[in-house]
């Protein structure tokens, strides 16, 4: 019995697989058709972003730039002077020329103009007498007042060196001689009206030699420097030289 069922089962067993395949195919086709037809029938059901992207028009192109302004035309007017305009020859000869007469100048008044006691016209002219007396008077003498300098007069050291009347030789410092230090010390000096040193300052020079130069020059005496005949203070420089042969 079991054997018969195994051998003949291919012919005796009948299934409904063909019907189910047909129903399934039909159902799938109907779903696909509905999914395609409904969006076409109801487009408002589609997403708004898709519609806006598809239906938005592209922006218009930018306007062209404005044309450049036209160049201004400058008309140069030739300049003609009034002198050139007045020298043109007349275009026609006038038929009648007007005769212009000028009035004679009035005669000079008597006794108005006179020099050196002489009067023009009547004797004893007032202005003539006055001018005559002024003409005989001597001219006033004008004397310029002497110009007084403001502050000491600036005089070079070479000029003032020739006016020294008392000169003390500076001592060579032993420490500078031992160190073989030599050179020139330049001093700035104010010389008073009486020829004595009023102010003394070092401008330049070796440090070891400055004190000796100041001590010596402080006792120098000069002849009073005259400016417009009067003694005046002098602003000058003094150079003191130190060498191994002597101060």
PDB file of C-alpha atoms in Angstrom, residues 152 188-201 214 217-222 224 232-236 238:
ATOM      1  CA  UNK A 152      79.100 139.863  24.528  1.00  0.00           C
ATOM      2  CA  UNK A 188      85.109 128.793  26.143  1.00  0.00           C
ATOM      3  CA  UNK A 189      85.728 132.164  27.803  1.00  0.00           C
ATOM      4  CA  UNK A 190      83.806 135.356  28.549  1.00  0.00           C
ATOM      5  CA  UNK A 191      86.189 138.316  28.857  1.00  0.00           C
ATOM      6  CA  UNK A 192      84.880 141.345  30.757  1.00  0.00           C
ATOM      7  CA  UNK A 193      85.113 144.996  29.797  1.00  0.00           C
ATOM      8  CA  UNK A 194      88.231 145.364  31.976  1.00  0.00           C
ATOM      9  CA  UNK A 195      89.993 142.474  30.184  1.00  0.00           C
ATOM     10  CA  UNK A 196      89.728 139.853  32.946  1.00  0.00           C
ATOM     11  CA  UNK A 197      88.263 136.355  32.589  1.00  0.00           C
ATOM     12  CA  UNK A 198      84.654 136.365  33.777  1.00  0.00           C
ATOM     13  CA  UNK A 199      83.565 132.829  32.848  1.00  0.00           C
ATOM     14  CA  UNK A 200      85.571 129.793  31.733  1.00  0.00           C
ATOM     15  CA  UNK A 201      84.341 126.359  30.561  1.00  0.00           C
ATOM     16  CA  UNK A 214      91.673 126.180  33.670  1.00  0.00           C
ATOM     17  CA  UNK A 217      93.900 130.780  31.854  1.00  0.00           C
ATOM     18  CA  UNK A 218      91.827 132.070  34.789  1.00  0.00           C
ATOM     19  CA  UNK A 219      94.730 134.499  35.596  1.00  0.00           C
ATOM     20  CA  UNK A 220      95.188 135.794  32.035  1.00  0.00           C
ATOM     21  CA  UNK A 221      94.523 139.447  31.354  1.00  0.00           C
ATOM     22  CA  UNK A 222      93.553 141.080  28.027  1.00  0.00           C
ATOM     23  CA  UNK A 224      89.821 145.903  26.820  1.00  0.00           C
ATOM     24  CA  UNK A 232      82.615 145.643  25.605  1.00  0.00           C
ATOM     25  CA  UNK A 233      82.480 142.049  26.783  1.00  0.00           C
ATOM     26  CA  UNK A 234      83.887 139.374  24.470  1.00  0.00           C
ATOM     27  CA  UNK A 235      82.743 135.797  23.820  1.00  0.00           C
ATOM     28  CA  UNK A 236      85.702 133.775  22.495  1.00  0.00           C
ATOM     29  CA  UNK A 238      91.094 129.835  24.070  1.00  0.00           C
TER      30      UNK A 238
END
